[in-house]
Tab-separated table of C-alpha atoms in Angstrom:
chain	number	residue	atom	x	y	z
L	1	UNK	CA	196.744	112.614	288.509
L	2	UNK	CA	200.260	112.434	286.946
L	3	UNK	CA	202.191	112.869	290.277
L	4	UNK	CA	199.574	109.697	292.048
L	5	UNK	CA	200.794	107.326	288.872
L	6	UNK	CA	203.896	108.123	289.561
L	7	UNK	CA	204.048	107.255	292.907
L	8	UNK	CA	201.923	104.077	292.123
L	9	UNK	CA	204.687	103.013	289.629
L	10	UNK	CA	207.696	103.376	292.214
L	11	UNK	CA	205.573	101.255	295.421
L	12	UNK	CA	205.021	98.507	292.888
L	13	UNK	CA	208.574	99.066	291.787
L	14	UNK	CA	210.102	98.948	295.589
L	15	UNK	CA	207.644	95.959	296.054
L	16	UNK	CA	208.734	93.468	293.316
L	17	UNK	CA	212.310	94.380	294.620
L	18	UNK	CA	211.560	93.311	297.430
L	19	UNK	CA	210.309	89.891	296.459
L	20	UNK	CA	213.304	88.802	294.546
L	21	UNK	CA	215.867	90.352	297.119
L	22	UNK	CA	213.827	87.903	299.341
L	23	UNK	CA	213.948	84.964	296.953
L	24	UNK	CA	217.909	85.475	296.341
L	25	UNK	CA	217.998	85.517	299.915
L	26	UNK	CA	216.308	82.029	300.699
L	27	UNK	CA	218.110	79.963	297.259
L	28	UNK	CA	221.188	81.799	296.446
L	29	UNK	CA	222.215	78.349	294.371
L	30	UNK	CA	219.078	77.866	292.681
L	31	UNK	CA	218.671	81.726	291.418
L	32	UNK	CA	222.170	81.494	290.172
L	33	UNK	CA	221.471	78.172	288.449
L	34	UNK	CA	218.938	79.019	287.027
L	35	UNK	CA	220.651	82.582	285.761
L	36	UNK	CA	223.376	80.629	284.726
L	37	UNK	CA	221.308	77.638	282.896
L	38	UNK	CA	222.332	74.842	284.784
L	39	UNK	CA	220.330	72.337	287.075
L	40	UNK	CA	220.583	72.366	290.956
L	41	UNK	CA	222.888	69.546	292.597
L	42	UNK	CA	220.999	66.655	293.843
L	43	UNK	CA	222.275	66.000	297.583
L	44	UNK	CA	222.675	62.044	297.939
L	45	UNK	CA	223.459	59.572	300.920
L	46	UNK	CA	225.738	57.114	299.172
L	47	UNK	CA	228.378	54.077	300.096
L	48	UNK	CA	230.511	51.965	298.278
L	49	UNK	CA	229.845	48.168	297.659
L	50	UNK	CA	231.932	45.474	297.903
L	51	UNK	CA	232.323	42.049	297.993
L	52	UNK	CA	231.338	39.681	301.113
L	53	UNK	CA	231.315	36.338	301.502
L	54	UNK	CA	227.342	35.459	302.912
L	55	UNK	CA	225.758	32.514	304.369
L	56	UNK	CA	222.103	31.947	302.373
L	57	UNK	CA	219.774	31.242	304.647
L	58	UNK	CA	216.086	30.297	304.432
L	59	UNK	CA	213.364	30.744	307.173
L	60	UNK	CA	211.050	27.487	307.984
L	61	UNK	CA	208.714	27.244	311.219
L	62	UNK	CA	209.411	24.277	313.385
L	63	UNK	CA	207.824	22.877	316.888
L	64	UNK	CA	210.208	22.308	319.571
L	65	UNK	CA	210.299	18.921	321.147
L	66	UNK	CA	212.233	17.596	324.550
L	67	UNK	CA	215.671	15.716	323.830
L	68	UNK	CA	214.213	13.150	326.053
L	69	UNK	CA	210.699	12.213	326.935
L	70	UNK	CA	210.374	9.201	329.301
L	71	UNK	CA	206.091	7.976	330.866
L	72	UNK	CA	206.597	7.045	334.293
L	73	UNK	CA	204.318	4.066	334.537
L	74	UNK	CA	203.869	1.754	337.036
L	75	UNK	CA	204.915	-2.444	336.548
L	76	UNK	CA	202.474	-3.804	338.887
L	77	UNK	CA	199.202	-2.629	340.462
L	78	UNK	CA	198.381	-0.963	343.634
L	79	UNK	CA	197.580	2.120	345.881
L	80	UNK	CA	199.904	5.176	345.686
L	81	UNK	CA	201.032	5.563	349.194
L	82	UNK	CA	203.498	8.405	348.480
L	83	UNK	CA	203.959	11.079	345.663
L	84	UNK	CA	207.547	12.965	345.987
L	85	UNK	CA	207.295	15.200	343.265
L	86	UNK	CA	205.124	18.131	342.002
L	87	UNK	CA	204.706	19.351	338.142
L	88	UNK	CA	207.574	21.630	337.291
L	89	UNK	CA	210.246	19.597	339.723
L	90	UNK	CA	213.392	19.439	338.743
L	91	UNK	CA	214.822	15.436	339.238
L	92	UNK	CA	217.938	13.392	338.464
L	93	UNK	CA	218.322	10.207	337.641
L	94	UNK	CA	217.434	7.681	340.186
L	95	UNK	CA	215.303	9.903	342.226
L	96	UNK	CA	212.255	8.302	344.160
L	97	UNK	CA	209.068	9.956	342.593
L	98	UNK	CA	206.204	7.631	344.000
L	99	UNK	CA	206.037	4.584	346.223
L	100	UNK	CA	203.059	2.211	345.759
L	101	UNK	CA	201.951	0.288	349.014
L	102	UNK	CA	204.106	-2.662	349.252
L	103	UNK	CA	202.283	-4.763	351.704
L	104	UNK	CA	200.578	-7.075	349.483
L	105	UNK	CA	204.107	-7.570	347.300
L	106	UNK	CA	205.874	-8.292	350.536
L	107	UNK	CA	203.614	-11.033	351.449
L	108	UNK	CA	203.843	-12.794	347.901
L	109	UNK	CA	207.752	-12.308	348.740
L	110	UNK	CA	207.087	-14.330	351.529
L	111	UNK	CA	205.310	-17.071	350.236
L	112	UNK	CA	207.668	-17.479	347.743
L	113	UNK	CA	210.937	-17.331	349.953
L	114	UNK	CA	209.158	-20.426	351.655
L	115	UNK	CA	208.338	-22.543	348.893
L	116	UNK	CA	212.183	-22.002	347.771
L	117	UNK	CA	213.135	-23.477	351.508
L	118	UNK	CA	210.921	-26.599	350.955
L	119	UNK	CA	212.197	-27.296	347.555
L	120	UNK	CA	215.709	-27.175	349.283
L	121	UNK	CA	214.832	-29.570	351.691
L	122	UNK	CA	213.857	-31.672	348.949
L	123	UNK	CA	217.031	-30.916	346.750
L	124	UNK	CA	219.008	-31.896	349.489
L	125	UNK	CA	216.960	-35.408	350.561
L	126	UNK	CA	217.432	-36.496	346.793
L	127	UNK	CA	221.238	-35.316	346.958
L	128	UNK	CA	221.499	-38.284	349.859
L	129	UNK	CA	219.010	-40.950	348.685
L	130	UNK	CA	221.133	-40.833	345.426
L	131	UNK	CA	224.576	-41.229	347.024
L	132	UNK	CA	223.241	-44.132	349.327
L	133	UNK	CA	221.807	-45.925	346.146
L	134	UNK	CA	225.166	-45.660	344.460
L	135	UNK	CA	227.127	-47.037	346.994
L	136	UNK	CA	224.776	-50.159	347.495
L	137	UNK	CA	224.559	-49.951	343.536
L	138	UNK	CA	228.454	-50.785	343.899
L	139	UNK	CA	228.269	-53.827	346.168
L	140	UNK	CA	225.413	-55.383	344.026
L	141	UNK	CA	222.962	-54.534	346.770
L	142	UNK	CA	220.252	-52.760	344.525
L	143	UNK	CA	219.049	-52.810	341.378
L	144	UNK	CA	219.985	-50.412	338.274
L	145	UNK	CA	216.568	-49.434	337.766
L	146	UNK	CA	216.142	-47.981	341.575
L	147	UNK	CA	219.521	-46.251	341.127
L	148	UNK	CA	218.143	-44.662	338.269
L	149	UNK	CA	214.753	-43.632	339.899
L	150	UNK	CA	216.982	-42.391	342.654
L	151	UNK	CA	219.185	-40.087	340.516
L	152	UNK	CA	216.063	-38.782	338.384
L	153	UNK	CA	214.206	-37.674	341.492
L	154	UNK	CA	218.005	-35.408	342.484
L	155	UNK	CA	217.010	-33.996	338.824
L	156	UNK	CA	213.495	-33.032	339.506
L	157	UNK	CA	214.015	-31.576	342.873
L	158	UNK	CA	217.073	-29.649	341.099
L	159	UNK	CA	214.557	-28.328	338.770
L	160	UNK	CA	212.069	-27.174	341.299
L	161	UNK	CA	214.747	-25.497	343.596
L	162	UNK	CA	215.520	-23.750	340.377
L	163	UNK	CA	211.756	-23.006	339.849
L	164	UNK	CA	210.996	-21.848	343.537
L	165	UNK	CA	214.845	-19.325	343.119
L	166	UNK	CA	213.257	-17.537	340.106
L	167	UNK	CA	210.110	-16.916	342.055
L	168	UNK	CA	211.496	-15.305	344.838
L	169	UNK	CA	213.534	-13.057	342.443
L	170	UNK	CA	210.354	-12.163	340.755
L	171	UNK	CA	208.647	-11.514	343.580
L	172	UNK	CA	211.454	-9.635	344.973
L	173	UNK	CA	211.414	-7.669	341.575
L	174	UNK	CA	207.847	-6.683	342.188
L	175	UNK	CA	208.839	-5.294	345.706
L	176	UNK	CA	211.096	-3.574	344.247
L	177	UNK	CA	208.785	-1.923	341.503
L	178	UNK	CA	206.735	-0.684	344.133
L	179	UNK	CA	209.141	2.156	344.511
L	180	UNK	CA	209.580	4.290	341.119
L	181	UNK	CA	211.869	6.683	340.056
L	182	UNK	CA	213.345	8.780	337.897
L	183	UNK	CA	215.707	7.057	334.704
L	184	UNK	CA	217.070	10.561	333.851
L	185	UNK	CA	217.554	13.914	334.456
L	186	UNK	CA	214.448	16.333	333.772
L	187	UNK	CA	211.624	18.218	334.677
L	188	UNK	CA	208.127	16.684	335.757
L	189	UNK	CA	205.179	17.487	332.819
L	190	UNK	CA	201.829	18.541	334.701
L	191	UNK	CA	199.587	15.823	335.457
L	192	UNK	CA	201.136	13.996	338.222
L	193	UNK	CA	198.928	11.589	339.725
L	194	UNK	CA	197.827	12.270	343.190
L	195	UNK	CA	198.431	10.429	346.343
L	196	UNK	CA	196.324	7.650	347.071
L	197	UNK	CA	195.100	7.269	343.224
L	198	UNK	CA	195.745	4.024	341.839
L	199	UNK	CA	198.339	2.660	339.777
L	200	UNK	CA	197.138	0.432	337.016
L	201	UNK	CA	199.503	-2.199	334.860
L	202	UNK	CA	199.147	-1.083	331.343
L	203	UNK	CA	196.752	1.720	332.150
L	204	UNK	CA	197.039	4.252	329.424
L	205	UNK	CA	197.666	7.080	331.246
L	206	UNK	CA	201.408	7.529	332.928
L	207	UNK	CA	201.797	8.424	336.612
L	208	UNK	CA	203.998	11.378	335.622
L	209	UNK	CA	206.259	12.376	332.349
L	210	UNK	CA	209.967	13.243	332.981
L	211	UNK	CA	211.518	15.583	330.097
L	212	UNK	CA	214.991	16.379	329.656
L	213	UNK	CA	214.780	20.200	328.222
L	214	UNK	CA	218.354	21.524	329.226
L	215	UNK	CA	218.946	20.572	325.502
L	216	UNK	CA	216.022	20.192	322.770
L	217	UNK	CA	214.900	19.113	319.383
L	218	UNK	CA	213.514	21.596	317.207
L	219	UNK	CA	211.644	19.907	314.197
L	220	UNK	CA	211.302	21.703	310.577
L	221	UNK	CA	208.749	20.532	307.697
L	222	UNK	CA	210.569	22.249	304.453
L	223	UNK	CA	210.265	20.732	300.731
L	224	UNK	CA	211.758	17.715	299.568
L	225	UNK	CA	213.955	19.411	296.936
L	226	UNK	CA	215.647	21.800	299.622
L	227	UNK	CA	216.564	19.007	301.432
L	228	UNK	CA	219.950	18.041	299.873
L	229	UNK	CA	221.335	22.021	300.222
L	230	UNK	CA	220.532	21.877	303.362
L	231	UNK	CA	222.308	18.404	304.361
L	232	UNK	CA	225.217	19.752	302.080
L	233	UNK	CA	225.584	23.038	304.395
L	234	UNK	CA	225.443	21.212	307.686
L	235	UNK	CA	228.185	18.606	306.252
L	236	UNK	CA	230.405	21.208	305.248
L	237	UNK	CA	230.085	23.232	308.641
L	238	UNK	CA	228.019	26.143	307.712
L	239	UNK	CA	226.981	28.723	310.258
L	240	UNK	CA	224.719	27.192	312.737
L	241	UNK	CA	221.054	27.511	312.264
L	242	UNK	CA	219.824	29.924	314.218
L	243	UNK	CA	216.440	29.527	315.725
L	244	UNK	CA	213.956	32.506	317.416
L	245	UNK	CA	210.846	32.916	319.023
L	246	UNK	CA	207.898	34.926	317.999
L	247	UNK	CA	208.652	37.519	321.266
L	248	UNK	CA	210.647	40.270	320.268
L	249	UNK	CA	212.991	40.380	323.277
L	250	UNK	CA	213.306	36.346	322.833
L	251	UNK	CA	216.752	34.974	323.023
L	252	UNK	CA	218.554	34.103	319.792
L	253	UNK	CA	219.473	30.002	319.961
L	254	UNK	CA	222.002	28.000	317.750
L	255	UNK	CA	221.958	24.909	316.883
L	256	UNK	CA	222.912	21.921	314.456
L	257	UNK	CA	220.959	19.609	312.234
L	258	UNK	CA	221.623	15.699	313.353
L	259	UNK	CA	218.715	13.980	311.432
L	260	UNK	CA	216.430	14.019	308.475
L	261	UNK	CA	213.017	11.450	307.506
L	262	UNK	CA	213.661	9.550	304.458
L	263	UNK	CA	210.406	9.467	303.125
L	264	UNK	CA	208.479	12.659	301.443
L	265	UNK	CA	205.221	12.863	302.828
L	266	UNK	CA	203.103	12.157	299.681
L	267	UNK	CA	200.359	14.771	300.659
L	268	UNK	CA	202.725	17.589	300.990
L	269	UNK	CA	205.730	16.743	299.703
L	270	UNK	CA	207.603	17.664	302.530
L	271	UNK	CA	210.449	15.796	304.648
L	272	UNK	CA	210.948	16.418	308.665
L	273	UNK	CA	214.404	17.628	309.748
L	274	UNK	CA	215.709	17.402	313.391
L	275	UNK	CA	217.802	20.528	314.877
L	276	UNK	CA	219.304	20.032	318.188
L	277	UNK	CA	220.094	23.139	320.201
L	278	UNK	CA	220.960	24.179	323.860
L	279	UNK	CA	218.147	25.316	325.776
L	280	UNK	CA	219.795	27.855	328.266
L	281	UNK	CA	216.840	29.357	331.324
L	282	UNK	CA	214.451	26.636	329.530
L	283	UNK	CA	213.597	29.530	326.814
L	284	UNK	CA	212.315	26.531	324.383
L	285	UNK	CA	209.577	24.157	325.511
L	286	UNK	CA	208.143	21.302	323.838
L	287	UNK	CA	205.096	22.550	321.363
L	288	UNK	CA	206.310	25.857	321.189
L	289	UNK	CA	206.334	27.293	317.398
L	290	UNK	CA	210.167	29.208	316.536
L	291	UNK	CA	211.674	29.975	313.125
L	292	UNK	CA	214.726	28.467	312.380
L	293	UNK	CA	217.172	29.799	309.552
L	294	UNK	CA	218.782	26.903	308.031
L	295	UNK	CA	221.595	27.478	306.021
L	296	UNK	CA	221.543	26.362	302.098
L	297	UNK	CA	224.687	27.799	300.687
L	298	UNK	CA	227.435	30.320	300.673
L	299	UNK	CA	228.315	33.406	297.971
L	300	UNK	CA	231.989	34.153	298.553
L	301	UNK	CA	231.452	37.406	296.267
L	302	UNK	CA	228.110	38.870	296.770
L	303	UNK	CA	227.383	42.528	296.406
L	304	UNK	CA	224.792	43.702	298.595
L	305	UNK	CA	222.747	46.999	298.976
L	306	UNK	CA	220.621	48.319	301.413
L	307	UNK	CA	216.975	47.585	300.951
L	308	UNK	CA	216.072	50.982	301.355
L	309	UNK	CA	218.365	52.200	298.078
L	310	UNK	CA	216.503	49.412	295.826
L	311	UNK	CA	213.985	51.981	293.483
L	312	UNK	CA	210.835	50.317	291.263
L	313	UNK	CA	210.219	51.606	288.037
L	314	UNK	CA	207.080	51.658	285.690
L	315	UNK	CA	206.968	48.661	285.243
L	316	UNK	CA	208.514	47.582	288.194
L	317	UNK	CA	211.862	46.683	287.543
L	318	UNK	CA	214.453	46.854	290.182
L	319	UNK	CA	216.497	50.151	289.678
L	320	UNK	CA	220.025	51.426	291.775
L	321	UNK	CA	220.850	55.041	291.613
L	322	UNK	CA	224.696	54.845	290.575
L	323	UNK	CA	226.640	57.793	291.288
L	324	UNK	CA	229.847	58.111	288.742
L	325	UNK	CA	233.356	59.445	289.642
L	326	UNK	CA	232.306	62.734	287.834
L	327	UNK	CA	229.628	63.615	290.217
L	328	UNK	CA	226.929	62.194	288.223
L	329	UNK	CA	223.544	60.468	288.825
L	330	UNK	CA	221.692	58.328	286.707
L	331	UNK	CA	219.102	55.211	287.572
L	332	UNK	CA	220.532	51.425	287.042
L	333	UNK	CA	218.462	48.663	286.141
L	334	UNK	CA	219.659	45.581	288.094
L	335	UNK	CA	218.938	41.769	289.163
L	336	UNK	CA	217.899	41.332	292.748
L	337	UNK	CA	218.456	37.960	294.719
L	338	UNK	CA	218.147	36.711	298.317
L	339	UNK	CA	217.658	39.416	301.478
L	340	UNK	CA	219.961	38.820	304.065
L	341	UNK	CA	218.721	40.616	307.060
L	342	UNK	CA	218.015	44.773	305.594
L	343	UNK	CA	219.998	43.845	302.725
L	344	UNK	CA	219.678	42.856	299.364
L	345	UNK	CA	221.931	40.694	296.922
L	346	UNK	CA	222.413	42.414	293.818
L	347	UNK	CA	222.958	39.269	290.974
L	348	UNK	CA	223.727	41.908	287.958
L	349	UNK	CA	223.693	45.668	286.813
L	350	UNK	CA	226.023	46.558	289.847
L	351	UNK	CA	230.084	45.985	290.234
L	352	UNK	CA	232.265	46.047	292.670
L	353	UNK	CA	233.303	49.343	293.825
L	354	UNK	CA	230.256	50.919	292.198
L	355	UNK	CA	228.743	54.212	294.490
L	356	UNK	CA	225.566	53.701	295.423
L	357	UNK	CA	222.709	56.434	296.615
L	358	UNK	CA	221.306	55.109	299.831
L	359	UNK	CA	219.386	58.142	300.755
L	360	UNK	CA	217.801	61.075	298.329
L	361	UNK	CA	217.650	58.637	295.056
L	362	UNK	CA	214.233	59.217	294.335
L	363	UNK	CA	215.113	62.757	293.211
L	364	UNK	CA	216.947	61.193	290.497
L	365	UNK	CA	214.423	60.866	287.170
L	366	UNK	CA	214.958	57.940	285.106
L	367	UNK	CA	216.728	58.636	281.808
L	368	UNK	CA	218.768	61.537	282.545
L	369	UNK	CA	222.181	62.362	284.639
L	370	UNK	CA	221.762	64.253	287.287
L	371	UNK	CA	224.595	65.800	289.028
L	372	UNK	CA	224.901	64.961	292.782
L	373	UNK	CA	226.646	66.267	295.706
L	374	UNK	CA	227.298	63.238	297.966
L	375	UNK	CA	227.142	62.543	301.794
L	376	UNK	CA	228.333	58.855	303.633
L	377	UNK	CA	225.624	56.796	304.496
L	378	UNK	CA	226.588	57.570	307.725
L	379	UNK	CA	226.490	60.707	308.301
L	380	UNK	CA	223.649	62.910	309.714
L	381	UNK	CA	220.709	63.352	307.088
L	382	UNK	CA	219.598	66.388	308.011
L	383	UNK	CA	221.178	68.090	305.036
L	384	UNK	CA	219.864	65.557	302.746
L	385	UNK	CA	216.650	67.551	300.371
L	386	UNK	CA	213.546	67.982	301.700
């Protein structure tokens, strides 16, 4: 019995041995910490803040609109004989889009052009009745009143040559309207009329709509009392507002305010601002919804951290993990302001040149200095605590 305790003793000897040769093995530092009384050092991700200079910027949703937006509608009535266009053309200015049968304008044209020849005639047959009556008017031959009759029937048949000119050039104008096109460059809206439909004066519907979308309005609602930062930054030449679709792989536009309403919609108490921006492959079209960063001001000294270092506490207040130049830890309250893009302005609790743990913070209690060993933020993280 005495020689089986023995050996019992020395296997449970050899086995707790074992387990702390293995332990030493797998955290040399912490065994030796903790034999020496001292805490393990926290590895941290950290980087250095300083001063930029940062355009604010605040994010409104806005409707684009076309630059230009001209209803093709016809000045006189008729049949559409010819349509030259389709929905989605691309025109310039002056280009025929539809012709409405001219036939019936033509013949007004030449009715017209023939009551101007017999008002002529008459012009002229007044022109010679008068100069007759003057000259026997001179040799006492005829009286004053038939002079006078003779020279106020020149004056009437002036009048009605006059008269029968201005219709000829308004039937000449109707011809002419029988042929539409194009007063700018743009691209025909769906909903071109068809050949043979009819084209109605005043109808309420337009033959076609021509938009100019090479450049385009982009129009923001925002509140009444963010107006005047706004105007302010586009006066001074702020960065451009920058406008984006909802699609992720959507381009990235720039443009510049040029107008604002002056009146606040009571309801709301908003007030509509105009942003004009170039529309390169037609990206934009009128309707869409973008956002559009406007800018509102500038901080020439901001400090800003990444989002990601920015920890909550209890009661969730905005703490920074600040790492000192002896190697030491401890949590910051601060004052956050604006994001710009990942980032955060920091309004107080931080200074300029100030180290600050990107990565790894959380291991950092409140209350207490913890000593770090620190990595740059960009450097691999692979060594940062699990």
């Amino acid at each position: 019995m005495a020689r089986r305790s023995v050996t019992l003793f020395l296997i449970i000897g050899l086995m707790a041995g074992a387990l702390v040769f293995v332990r030493l093995a797998q955290h040399p530092q912490e065994a030796v910490a903790q034999d020496m009384g001292s805490a393990i050092p926290v590895l941290l991700s950290v980087e250095t803040v300083q001063p930029e200079r940062i355009t604010l910027k605040t994010e409104y949703t806005g409707r684009v609109a076309a630059f230009r937006r001209v209803e093709i509608r016809p000045q006189i009535g008729g049949v559409i004989l010819e349509r030259l266009v389709d929905a989605g053309t691309r025109v310039s200015a002056g280009d025929v889009l539809f012709r409405i049968d001219p036939a019936p304008f033509d013949a007004d044209l030449g009715t017209a052009q023939a009551a101007m020849a017999r008002a002529e005639a008459a012009e002229a047959f007044a022109q010679r009745a008068l100069e007759r009556s003057d000259a026997l008017l001179a040799r006492n031959a005829v009286s004053i009143e038939r002079n006078d009759s003779a020279r106020n029937d020149l004056l009437l048949a002036r009048a009605s040559l006059a008269e029968a000119r201005a219709a000829v050039a308004r039937k000449r104008l109707d011809l002419d309207f029988t042929t539409l096109r194009s007063p700018i460059d743009g691209y025909v809206a769906a909903g071109v009329t068809d050949l043979g439909g009819l084209a109605a004066q005043g109808s309420e519907r337009p033959l076609a709509i021509v938009q100019d979308l090479e450049t385009v309005f982009v129009d923001v609602r925002l509140p009444a009392d963010a107006l005047n930062a706004i105007l302010a930054a586009s006066d001074a030449g702020l960065s451009p507002v920058r406008i984006t679709t909802a699609r992720r792989d959507g381009p990235v536009l720039e443009g510049l305010v040029r107008s604002s309403d002056l009146i606040v919609d009571p309801g709301t108490g908003d007030v509509s601002v105009r942003i004009e921006t170039p529309n390169p492959g037609l990206a934009l079209l009128p309707g869409m919804l973008v956002r559009a960063y406007l800018p509102r001001g500038v901080l020439p000294d901001a400090l800003l951290v990444p989002e990601e270092a920015v920890l909550r506490s209890g009661g969730g207040a905005a703490q920074l993990v600040l790492v000192s130049p002896q190697g030491e830890a401890t949590r910051s309250d601060v004052s956050l302001g604006d994001r710009v893009g990942n980032r955060i302005v920091v309004t107080s609790g931080l200074r300029p040149g100030d180290v600050v743990a990107v990565r790894g913070q959380d291991r950092v209690e409140p209350g207490t200095a913890v000593p770090v060993t620190t990595l740059a933020a960009g450097d691999p993280p692979a060594a940062l605590n699990p």
